[in-house]
Coordinates of C-alpha atoms in Angstrom, one line a residue:
Chain A
M1 CA -113.9 38.9 210.5
L2 CA -111.4 41.7 211.3
Y3 CA -111.1 40.4 214.8
I4 CA -110.6 36.8 213.7
I5 CA -107.8 37.9 211.5
L6 CA -106.3 39.9 214.4
L7 CA -106.5 36.8 216.6
F8 CA -104.7 34.7 214.0
L9 CA -102.0 37.4 213.5
L10 CA -101.4 37.6 217.2
L11 CA -101.1 33.8 217.5
A12 CA -98.9 33.6 214.4
A13 CA -96.6 36.2 216.0
G14 CA -96.1 33.9 219.0
M15 CA -98.4 35.5 221.5
P16 CA -99.6 32.9 224.1
I17 CA -103.0 31.5 223.0
A18 CA -104.8 32.6 226.1
V19 CA -103.4 36.1 226.0
G20 CA -104.3 36.4 222.3
M21 CA -107.9 35.5 223.1
I22 CA -108.0 38.0 226.0
A23 CA -106.5 40.8 223.9
T24 CA -108.9 40.2 221.0
G25 CA -111.9 39.8 223.4
L26 CA -111.1 43.0 225.3
L27 CA -110.7 45.0 222.1
Y28 CA -114.0 43.6 220.7
V29 CA -116.0 44.3 223.8
V30 CA -114.7 48.0 224.0
L31 CA -114.6 48.9 220.3
E32 CA -117.4 46.8 218.7
M33 CA -119.8 46.2 221.5
A34 CA -119.1 49.5 223.3
M35 CA -119.5 47.9 226.7
D36 CA -117.7 48.2 230.0
P37 CA -114.7 45.9 229.7
L38 CA -115.3 44.8 233.3
I39 CA -117.5 42.0 231.7
A40 CA -114.3 40.6 230.2
A41 CA -112.6 40.2 233.6
Q42 CA -115.7 38.7 235.0
R43 CA -115.9 36.2 232.1
V44 CA -112.2 35.2 232.5
A45 CA -112.5 34.9 236.3
T46 CA -115.6 32.7 236.1
G47 CA -114.5 30.8 233.1
I48 CA -113.1 28.1 235.3
D49 CA -115.8 28.2 237.9
S50 CA -116.9 24.7 237.4
F51 CA -116.6 21.6 239.7
P52 CA -116.2 19.1 236.8
L53 CA -113.1 21.0 235.6
L54 CA -111.2 19.7 238.6
A55 CA -111.0 16.4 236.7
I56 CA -108.3 17.9 234.4
P57 CA -105.7 18.5 237.1
F58 CA -106.6 15.3 238.8
F59 CA -106.1 13.1 235.8
M60 CA -102.9 14.9 235.0
L61 CA -101.6 14.3 238.5
A62 CA -102.6 10.7 238.4
A63 CA -100.6 10.2 235.2
E64 CA -97.6 12.0 236.7
L65 CA -97.8 9.9 239.9
M66 CA -98.1 6.6 237.9
N67 CA -95.0 7.4 235.8
F68 CA -93.2 8.3 239.0
A69 CA -94.3 5.2 240.8
G70 CA -92.6 3.0 238.2
I71 CA -95.9 1.5 237.0
T72 CA -94.5 1.7 233.4
D73 CA -91.9 -1.0 234.2
R74 CA -94.5 -3.4 235.4
I75 CA -96.7 -2.8 232.5
F76 CA -93.8 -3.3 230.1
R77 CA -92.9 -6.6 231.7
L78 CA -96.5 -7.8 231.5
A79 CA -96.8 -6.9 227.8
K80 CA -93.5 -8.6 227.1
S81 CA -94.6 -11.8 228.9
M82 CA -97.8 -11.8 226.8
V83 CA -96.6 -11.1 223.2
G84 CA -92.8 -11.2 223.5
A85 CA -92.7 -14.7 222.0
I86 CA -94.1 -13.6 218.6
S87 CA -91.7 -12.6 215.8
G88 CA -91.2 -8.9 216.1
G89 CA -92.1 -9.4 219.7
L90 CA -90.8 -6.1 221.2
A91 CA -92.6 -4.1 218.6
Y92 CA -95.9 -5.7 219.6
V93 CA -94.9 -5.2 223.3
N94 CA -94.5 -1.5 222.5
V95 CA -98.1 -1.2 221.2
L96 CA -99.7 -3.5 223.9
A97 CA -97.9 -1.7 226.7
S98 CA -99.2 1.6 225.4
M99 CA -102.7 0.2 225.2
L100 CA -102.5 -1.1 228.8
F101 CA -101.0 2.2 230.0
A102 CA -103.7 4.1 228.2
G103 CA -106.2 2.5 230.6
M104 CA -104.4 4.3 233.4
S105 CA -103.0 7.6 232.3
G106 CA -105.0 9.3 229.5
S107 CA -102.1 11.4 228.3
A108 CA -100.1 10.7 225.1
V109 CA -97.1 12.7 226.4
A110 CA -97.0 10.7 229.6
D111 CA -96.9 7.6 227.5
A112 CA -94.2 8.9 225.1
G113 CA -92.0 10.2 227.9
G114 CA -92.5 7.5 230.5
L115 CA -93.1 4.2 228.8
G116 CA -91.3 5.4 225.6
R117 CA -88.0 5.6 227.5
I118 CA -88.2 1.9 228.4
E119 CA -89.6 0.8 225.1
I120 CA -87.0 2.5 222.9
K121 CA -84.1 1.3 225.1
A122 CA -85.4 -2.3 225.1
M123 CA -85.9 -2.3 221.3
K124 CA -82.5 -0.7 220.7
D125 CA -80.8 -3.4 222.9
D126 CA -82.7 -6.1 221.1
G127 CA -81.3 -5.0 217.7
Y128 CA -84.2 -3.0 216.3
E129 CA -83.3 0.1 214.3
V130 CA -83.6 3.1 216.7
D131 CA -85.6 5.1 214.0
F132 CA -88.2 2.4 213.8
A133 CA -88.4 2.1 217.6
A134 CA -88.8 5.8 218.0
A135 CA -91.5 6.1 215.2
L136 CA -93.4 3.1 216.7
T137 CA -93.3 4.6 220.2
A138 CA -94.6 8.0 218.9
A139 CA -97.4 6.3 216.9
S140 CA -98.4 4.0 219.8
S141 CA -98.4 6.9 222.3
T142 CA -101.4 8.4 220.4
I143 CA -103.6 5.6 221.7
G144 CA -103.2 7.0 225.3
P145 CA -106.0 9.6 225.1
I146 CA -108.4 7.4 223.1
I147 CA -108.6 4.4 225.4
P148 CA -110.3 5.7 228.6
P149 CA -109.5 7.5 230.8
S150 CA -108.6 10.5 228.7
I151 CA -107.8 14.1 229.6
S152 CA -108.7 15.2 226.0
F153 CA -112.2 13.6 226.4
V154 CA -112.6 15.4 229.7
I155 CA -111.8 18.7 228.1
Y156 CA -114.2 18.0 225.1
G157 CA -116.9 16.7 227.4
L158 CA -116.8 19.8 229.5
T159 CA -116.6 22.2 226.5
A160 CA -119.4 20.4 224.6
G161 CA -121.6 19.5 227.6
V162 CA -121.4 15.8 226.6
S163 CA -121.3 12.9 229.1
I164 CA -117.6 12.2 229.9
G165 CA -118.6 8.6 230.9
G166 CA -120.2 8.2 227.4
L167 CA -117.1 9.6 225.7
F168 CA -114.9 7.2 227.7
A169 CA -117.1 4.3 226.5
A170 CA -117.0 5.7 222.9
G171 CA -113.2 5.8 222.8
L172 CA -112.6 2.2 223.8
L173 CA -113.3 0.5 220.4
P174 CA -111.5 3.1 218.3
G175 CA -108.5 2.8 220.7
L176 CA -108.4 -1.0 220.3
M177 CA -108.7 -0.5 216.5
M178 CA -105.7 1.9 216.6
G179 CA -103.7 -0.8 218.5
G180 CA -104.8 -3.5 216.1
S181 CA -104.0 -1.5 213.0
L182 CA -100.5 -0.7 214.3
M183 CA -99.9 -4.4 215.1
A184 CA -101.0 -5.3 211.5
L185 CA -98.3 -2.9 210.2
I186 CA -95.8 -4.5 212.6
A187 CA -96.6 -7.9 211.2
F188 CA -95.8 -6.6 207.8
Y189 CA -92.5 -5.2 208.9
S190 CA -91.6 -8.3 211.0
K191 CA -91.9 -10.5 207.9
K192 CA -90.1 -8.0 205.7
R193 CA -87.2 -7.3 208.1
K194 CA -87.2 -10.8 209.7
Y195 CA -87.5 -9.5 213.3
G196 CA -86.9 -12.2 215.9
R197 CA -88.6 -13.2 219.2
T198 CA -87.7 -11.5 222.4
Q199 CA -88.2 -14.4 224.8
R200 CA -89.9 -17.8 224.9
F201 CA -93.4 -17.9 226.1
S202 CA -93.7 -19.1 229.7
W203 CA -96.9 -19.4 231.8
R204 CA -94.8 -18.9 234.9
E205 CA -93.4 -15.6 233.7
L206 CA -96.9 -14.5 232.6
K207 CA -98.2 -15.3 236.1
D208 CA -95.4 -13.5 237.8
A209 CA -95.7 -10.4 235.6
L210 CA -99.4 -10.4 236.1
A211 CA -99.0 -10.5 239.9
H212 CA -96.3 -7.8 239.6
A213 CA -98.6 -5.5 237.7
F214 CA -101.9 -6.5 239.3
L215 CA -102.4 -3.4 241.5
A216 CA -101.5 -1.1 238.7
L217 CA -103.9 -2.9 236.4
M218 CA -106.7 -2.3 238.9
T219 CA -106.5 1.5 238.1
P220 CA -108.6 1.3 234.9
V221 CA -111.0 -1.1 236.6
I222 CA -111.5 1.4 239.4
I223 CA -111.6 4.6 237.3
V224 CA -113.3 3.6 234.2
G225 CA -115.4 0.9 235.8
G226 CA -116.4 3.4 238.5
I227 CA -117.5 6.0 236.0
L228 CA -119.3 3.6 233.6
A229 CA -121.1 1.9 236.5
G230 CA -122.3 5.3 237.7
I231 CA -120.5 5.0 241.0
F232 CA -118.1 8.0 240.5
T233 CA -118.4 11.3 238.7
P234 CA -115.4 11.9 236.4
T235 CA -114.0 14.4 238.9
E236 CA -114.4 12.0 241.8
A237 CA -112.8 9.3 239.7
G238 CA -109.9 11.6 239.0
A239 CA -109.5 12.4 242.7
F240 CA -109.7 8.7 243.5
A241 CA -107.1 7.9 240.8
V242 CA -104.7 10.4 242.4
L243 CA -105.3 8.8 245.9
Y244 CA -104.8 5.3 244.5
A245 CA -101.6 6.2 242.6
F246 CA -100.3 8.0 245.6
I247 CA -100.9 5.0 247.9
L248 CA -99.2 2.7 245.3
G249 CA -96.2 4.9 244.9
K250 CA -95.7 5.9 248.5
F251 CA -96.7 2.8 250.5
I252 CA -96.7 -0.2 248.3
Y253 CA -94.0 0.3 245.6
R254 CA -92.2 2.8 247.9
T255 CA -90.8 4.7 244.9
L256 CA -92.4 8.0 245.9
H257 CA -90.8 10.1 248.6
W258 CA -92.2 13.1 250.5
R259 CA -89.4 15.3 249.1
D260 CA -90.5 14.6 245.5
I261 CA -94.0 15.8 246.1
P262 CA -93.7 19.6 245.8
E263 CA -91.9 19.4 242.5
L264 CA -94.3 16.8 241.2
I265 CA -97.3 18.9 242.2
F266 CA -95.7 22.0 240.8
N267 CA -95.1 20.4 237.4
T268 CA -98.6 19.1 237.2
A269 CA -100.0 22.4 238.3
L270 CA -98.2 24.2 235.5
S271 CA -99.5 21.7 232.8
A272 CA -103.0 21.9 234.2
A273 CA -102.9 25.7 234.5
N274 CA -101.8 26.0 230.9
V275 CA -105.0 24.3 229.8
L276 CA -107.2 26.0 232.5
F277 CA -106.0 29.5 231.6
I278 CA -107.0 28.9 227.9
I279 CA -110.4 27.6 229.2
A280 CA -110.8 30.8 231.2
A281 CA -109.8 33.0 228.3
S282 CA -112.0 31.1 225.9
A283 CA -115.0 31.8 228.2
L284 CA -114.7 35.5 227.1
I285 CA -114.5 34.6 223.4
G286 CA -117.3 32.1 223.8
W287 CA -119.5 34.8 225.4
I288 CA -118.8 37.1 222.5
L289 CA -119.5 34.4 219.9
T290 CA -122.8 33.6 221.6
A291 CA -123.8 37.2 222.0
E292 CA -123.1 37.8 218.3
Q293 CA -124.9 34.5 217.4
V294 CA -121.9 33.4 215.4
P295 CA -122.2 29.6 215.8
I296 CA -125.9 29.7 214.8
K297 CA -125.3 32.0 211.8
L298 CA -122.4 29.8 210.7
A299 CA -124.5 26.6 211.1
E300 CA -127.4 28.1 209.1
M301 CA -125.0 29.2 206.4
I302 CA -123.5 25.8 206.0
V303 CA -126.9 24.1 206.1
A304 CA -128.2 26.6 203.4
Y305 CA -125.4 25.4 201.1
S306 CA -126.8 21.9 201.8
A307 CA -123.4 20.3 202.3
S308 CA -123.9 16.6 203.3
P309 CA -122.6 15.4 206.7
W310 CA -120.0 13.3 204.8
V311 CA -118.5 16.4 203.2
L312 CA -118.8 18.4 206.5
L313 CA -117.0 15.6 208.4
L314 CA -114.3 15.5 205.7
L315 CA -113.8 19.3 206.0
I316 CA -113.7 19.1 209.8
N317 CA -111.1 16.4 209.6
L318 CA -109.0 18.5 207.2
L319 CA -109.3 21.6 209.3
L320 CA -108.4 19.7 212.5
F321 CA -105.4 18.0 210.8
A322 CA -104.1 21.4 209.6
L323 CA -104.6 23.0 213.0
G324 CA -103.2 19.9 214.8
C325 CA -99.9 20.4 212.9
F326 CA -99.4 23.8 214.5
M327 CA -101.2 23.6 217.9
A328 CA -101.6 21.3 220.9
A329 CA -104.9 19.4 221.2
A330 CA -106.4 21.1 224.2
P331 CA -106.6 24.7 222.7
V332 CA -108.0 23.4 219.4
I333 CA -110.7 21.5 221.3
I334 CA -111.5 24.5 223.5
M335 CA -111.6 27.0 220.6
L336 CA -113.4 24.9 217.9
T337 CA -115.9 22.8 219.8
P338 CA -118.4 25.7 220.5
I339 CA -118.2 26.7 216.8
L340 CA -118.4 23.2 215.3
L341 CA -121.0 21.7 217.6
P342 CA -124.1 23.7 216.5
V343 CA -123.2 23.0 212.8
T344 CA -122.7 19.3 213.3
S345 CA -125.8 19.0 215.5
L346 CA -127.9 20.6 212.7
M347 CA -126.5 18.0 210.3
G348 CA -127.5 15.2 212.7
I349 CA -124.0 14.3 213.7
D350 CA -123.9 12.9 217.3
P351 CA -121.8 15.2 219.6
M352 CA -120.1 12.1 221.1
H353 CA -119.2 11.0 217.6
L354 CA -117.7 14.4 216.8
G355 CA -115.7 14.3 220.1
V356 CA -114.0 11.0 219.3
V357 CA -113.3 12.1 215.7
M358 CA -111.8 15.4 216.9
V359 CA -109.7 13.9 219.6
L360 CA -108.4 11.0 217.4
N361 CA -107.5 13.5 214.7
L362 CA -105.7 15.8 217.1
M363 CA -103.8 12.9 218.5
I364 CA -102.4 12.3 215.0
G365 CA -101.5 15.9 215.2
L366 CA -99.3 15.2 218.2
I367 CA -96.9 13.3 215.9
T368 CA -96.9 15.6 212.9
P369 CA -94.4 18.3 212.3
P370 CA -93.8 21.2 212.7
V371 CA -95.5 21.2 216.2
G372 CA -96.0 17.6 217.5
L373 CA -95.4 17.3 221.3
C374 CA -95.1 13.5 221.2
L375 CA -92.7 13.7 218.2
F376 CA -90.4 16.0 220.2
V377 CA -90.6 13.9 223.3
V378 CA -89.7 10.7 221.5
A379 CA -87.0 12.4 219.4
D380 CA -85.5 13.6 222.7
V381 CA -85.7 10.2 224.4
A382 CA -84.3 8.4 221.3
E383 CA -81.6 11.1 220.9
L384 CA -82.5 11.5 217.2
P385 CA -83.1 14.5 215.0
V386 CA -86.9 15.2 214.8
M387 CA -86.9 14.9 211.0
R388 CA -85.4 11.4 211.2
V389 CA -88.2 10.3 213.4
V390 CA -90.7 11.9 211.0
K391 CA -89.2 10.0 208.0
S392 CA -89.7 6.7 209.8
L393 CA -93.1 7.7 211.0
I394 CA -94.6 8.1 207.5
P395 CA -95.8 4.5 207.2
F396 CA -97.4 4.6 210.6
F397 CA -99.8 7.4 209.5
I398 CA -101.5 4.9 207.1
P399 CA -103.1 2.7 209.8
L400 CA -103.9 5.7 212.0
V401 CA -105.6 7.6 209.2
I402 CA -107.5 4.5 208.1
V403 CA -108.9 4.1 211.7
L404 CA -109.8 7.9 211.6
L405 CA -111.7 7.5 208.4
L406 CA -113.4 4.3 209.6
I407 CA -114.7 6.0 212.8
T408 CA -115.6 9.1 210.9
Y409 CA -117.8 7.4 208.4
I410 CA -119.1 4.4 210.4
P411 CA -120.5 6.2 213.5
S412 CA -121.6 3.0 215.1
L413 CA -118.0 2.1 215.7
V414 CA -118.0 5.0 218.2
L415 CA -121.6 5.0 219.3
F416 CA -122.2 1.2 219.7
L417 CA -120.7 0.9 223.2
P418 CA -122.1 4.1 224.7
G419 CA -125.5 3.0 223.4
L420 CA -125.1 -0.4 225.0
L421 CA -124.3 1.3 228.3
G422 CA -127.2 3.7 228.0
Y423 CA -125.2 6.9 227.2
A424 CA -126.2 7.5 223.6
Chain B
M1 CA -86.9 30.2 223.0
H2 CA -83.9 30.6 225.2
E3 CA -83.3 31.0 228.9
L4 CA -83.1 34.4 230.3
P5 CA -79.6 35.8 230.3
K6 CA -77.8 35.4 233.6
R7 CA -76.1 38.8 233.2
A8 CA -79.3 40.7 234.1
A9 CA -78.6 40.8 237.8
W10 CA -81.4 43.2 238.5
F11 CA -83.8 40.8 236.9
D12 CA -82.5 37.8 238.9
E13 CA -82.9 39.7 242.2
T14 CA -86.5 40.6 241.6
R15 CA -87.2 37.2 240.1
E16 CA -86.2 34.9 242.9
P17 CA -88.6 36.0 245.7
L18 CA -91.5 36.3 243.2
F19 CA -90.7 32.9 241.8
R20 CA -90.5 31.3 245.2
L21 CA -93.8 33.0 246.2
L22 CA -95.5 31.7 243.1
F23 CA -94.0 28.2 243.4
W24 CA -95.1 27.7 247.0
G25 CA -98.5 29.4 246.5
T26 CA -99.2 27.1 243.5
V27 CA -98.0 24.0 245.4
I28 CA -100.0 24.8 248.5
A29 CA -103.2 25.7 246.6
F30 CA -102.9 22.5 244.5
G31 CA -102.3 20.4 247.6
I32 CA -105.3 21.8 249.4
M33 CA -107.4 21.2 246.3
V34 CA -106.4 17.5 246.2
V35 CA -106.9 16.9 249.9
A36 CA -110.3 18.6 249.8
A37 CA -111.4 16.4 246.9
W38 CA -110.1 13.3 248.7
L39 CA -112.1 14.3 251.8
Q40 CA -115.2 14.7 249.5
V41 CA -114.8 11.2 248.0
I42 CA -113.9 9.5 251.4
S43 CA -116.8 11.2 253.3
R44 CA -119.3 10.3 250.6
Y45 CA -118.3 6.8 249.8
F46 CA -116.8 5.5 253.0
F47 CA -118.9 7.3 255.6
N48 CA -122.0 8.1 253.6
Y49 CA -121.8 11.6 255.0
P50 CA -120.9 14.1 252.2
L51 CA -119.2 17.3 253.5
G52 CA -120.7 20.3 251.8
W53 CA -117.6 22.6 251.9
T54 CA -115.0 20.3 250.4
G55 CA -116.2 20.7 246.8
E56 CA -116.3 24.5 247.2
L57 CA -112.8 24.6 248.8
A58 CA -111.4 22.5 246.0
Q59 CA -112.9 24.8 243.4
I60 CA -111.5 28.0 245.1
M61 CA -108.1 26.4 245.3
M62 CA -108.3 25.6 241.6
F63 CA -108.8 29.3 240.9
W64 CA -105.7 30.1 243.0
F65 CA -103.3 27.5 241.6
T66 CA -104.4 28.3 238.0
F67 CA -103.9 32.0 238.2
L68 CA -100.7 31.8 240.3
A69 CA -99.2 29.3 237.9
V70 CA -99.8 31.7 235.0
G71 CA -96.9 33.9 236.3
T72 CA -94.6 31.0 236.5
L73 CA -95.7 29.8 233.0
V74 CA -94.7 33.2 231.6
R75 CA -91.4 33.1 233.5
K76 CA -90.6 29.7 232.0
R77 CA -92.0 30.7 228.6
R78 CA -94.3 27.7 228.8
L79 CA -97.7 29.4 228.1
M80 CA -99.1 27.5 225.1
K81 CA -98.4 29.3 221.9
V82 CA -97.8 28.7 218.2
D83 CA -94.1 29.2 217.5
A84 CA -93.9 27.4 214.1
F85 CA -94.0 30.7 212.2
V86 CA -91.8 32.8 214.3
I87 CA -88.9 30.3 214.3
Q88 CA -88.7 30.7 210.5
F89 CA -87.2 34.2 211.0
P90 CA -83.5 34.9 211.7
R91 CA -82.5 34.9 215.4
R92 CA -82.3 38.7 215.7
A93 CA -85.7 39.2 214.2
Q94 CA -87.1 36.4 216.5
L95 CA -85.9 38.3 219.5
F96 CA -87.4 41.5 218.3
I97 CA -90.7 39.9 217.6
S98 CA -90.6 38.2 221.0
A99 CA -89.9 41.5 222.7
V100 CA -92.8 43.2 221.0
V101 CA -95.2 40.3 221.6
N102 CA -94.2 40.1 225.3
L103 CA -94.7 43.8 225.8
A104 CA -98.1 43.7 224.1
S105 CA -99.0 40.7 226.3
A106 CA -98.0 42.7 229.3
V107 CA -100.2 45.6 228.2
F108 CA -103.3 43.5 227.7
L109 CA -102.8 41.4 230.9
G110 CA -102.1 44.7 232.7
W111 CA -105.5 46.0 231.5
L112 CA -107.1 42.8 232.7
W113 CA -105.3 43.1 236.0
Y114 CA -106.8 46.6 236.5
L115 CA -110.2 45.2 235.6
S116 CA -109.8 42.4 238.1
L117 CA -109.2 45.0 240.9
R118 CA -112.5 46.6 239.9
L119 CA -114.1 43.1 239.9
M120 CA -112.9 42.5 243.4
E121 CA -114.5 45.8 244.5
L122 CA -117.7 44.9 242.8
A123 CA -117.8 41.4 244.5
S124 CA -116.9 42.6 248.0
R125 CA -120.3 41.9 249.3
Q126 CA -120.9 38.5 247.6
I127 CA -120.0 35.5 249.7
S128 CA -119.6 31.8 248.8
T129 CA -122.4 29.4 249.6
A130 CA -120.7 26.8 251.9
L131 CA -117.6 28.5 253.3
H132 CA -119.0 32.0 253.4
I133 CA -115.8 33.4 251.9
P134 CA -116.1 36.8 250.3
Y135 CA -115.8 36.5 246.5
K136 CA -113.2 39.3 246.5
Y137 CA -110.7 36.8 248.0
I138 CA -111.5 34.3 245.2
Y139 CA -111.0 37.0 242.5
L140 CA -107.9 38.1 244.3
S141 CA -106.2 35.1 242.7
L142 CA -106.7 36.6 239.3
A143 CA -105.2 39.9 240.4
V144 CA -102.2 38.3 242.1
G145 CA -101.6 35.9 239.2
L146 CA -101.9 38.6 236.5
A147 CA -99.6 40.9 238.4
G148 CA -96.9 38.2 238.4
A149 CA -97.5 37.5 234.7
V150 CA -97.2 41.2 233.8
V151 CA -93.9 41.6 235.7
Y152 CA -92.5 38.6 233.9
F153 CA -93.7 39.6 230.5
V154 CA -92.1 43.0 230.9
A155 CA -88.8 41.4 232.2
I156 CA -88.7 38.9 229.3
A157 CA -89.4 41.7 226.8
I158 CA -86.5 43.8 228.1
A159 CA -84.2 40.8 228.2
D160 CA -85.1 39.8 224.6
L161 CA -84.6 43.4 223.4
R162 CA -81.2 43.6 225.1
L163 CA -80.2 40.3 223.5
A164 CA -81.5 41.5 220.1
C165 CA -79.3 44.6 220.3
R166 CA -76.2 42.5 221.0
A167 CA -73.6 42.5 218.2
N168 CA -72.9 38.8 218.5
L169 CA -75.7 36.3 219.0
D170 CA -73.6 33.2 218.9
S171 CA -73.5 32.8 222.6
V172 CA -77.3 32.9 222.9
P173 CA -78.7 29.4 223.3
D174 CA -80.9 28.2 220.4
S175 CA -84.7 27.9 220.4
T176 CA -86.0 25.0 222.4
R177 CA -89.6 23.7 222.4
Q178 CA -91.4 22.9 225.6
L179 CA -92.0 19.2 226.1
E180 CA -93.8 19.1 229.4
D181 CA -97.3 20.0 228.4
R182 CA -100.0 17.6 227.3

């Protein structure tokens, strides 16, 4: 307990998460376990000794390349040609474009920063309030890591030992539900605020936009289709996605130049290393927890109090929501999964179900203050104070929380598709 | 937090070569990792002849780019952390807390760096399965990366302490949050 408090104190003081874990782990190994601390170095060094982990940098690089290649413009044009003719058209376009982009990138921040820039400008030019445009962009960016592929699902799958293909399948329906629920809210706003159409519907424009975006749209077919059909492992799919995005950007769209590549690789490497270093450090904490049988003891304690799975899931959601307000999604997944999984498994909760609940909850955390990455990115893009975006965002939490509660308490919404594809 | 002060010339001089080394080391390791994984996919799916060494090379390069990037992440103050509580304090107190935390981080990572040298020694006879690379060269990535991180933690601690001791903090840029990470 003392060491858990120490870890929280170090993190609250602003020590980097991975360093805080290493510091606590080293002190515990030496002072409590009275062992040679060499084991700590060994655990940290071998913490990322896993081939499937390569999927994390690959999916990150693929998202970066796609943003760079200008795929976002093509996706936006396609979404506009599809739903731009409805009242409140551009607001629907915002959500639909995020859903389409979600099938390619798997990162909420890539959506908020890349697509968000185009969406907010277009909505502003079309007469929408910039606060509303920014709030909607932030809310719709959370769909990115739910509709496959998803970097967060890769991290959860590797931490929990759950099939990543299965998680990808499990995220599809909740992702569509998020998009649908946001569109329902837009319908309400459009009627109330009398938003107009963006353009007249034209089959010709739809056909042109589809042709324009066709190669980009093939990305989810190749990545997700390849994984679900059992052709690719997630790591190979990630590598292939990078190759495909590189060919699109360099040789077909010709937006990527050799001189851009070192900087692009460097930025991706930093983002990936940030997550991988926490995974390495968590291997030390995970080893200590296992050696001290903490997850099992905790699971037995909770089961002894006979809490129902319903109550447990509610408590998990509250805990994740609280943590998500202060921390990024990846470290929460890496730190909490090994602790929560034995408890939920004893309660009969499917690990795939837990994963989708965790990730969706933490994605809502990306748009909550005081620490919400997408919130900051969107506020930056819209050139608005963060608190003004937060104020406009409040109504958008309603549909997202409803979807979270639905998938929490109706597991079949998550498990139906993986079951159908033979994963569950 | 803020950028490092430009006045600290001694810090700039030691920073640039190290930064460039870490930059190119990270880019090259990441690039080799990507190409190795492509070779693996292409050889397996297009030629039906999987190359045994590509997966191992990609994994070794992941070790290298990850640990090399840690130093740069420290330099850019981008290592993931919780700053919601610290930013509630007055600027001067924030800088003092940052200096202490960075110094403590340097001590713990310095300890891990020393252990990583011992680990290299221990693993000197172990070799990897496909490429027959001694494990000490794989664990060297941890030692090199941590060394860079420790240097930067100490440098940032000193810079923050010097700023905190300044009479006037008005010219110090305000806190910024990092937006790049996913």
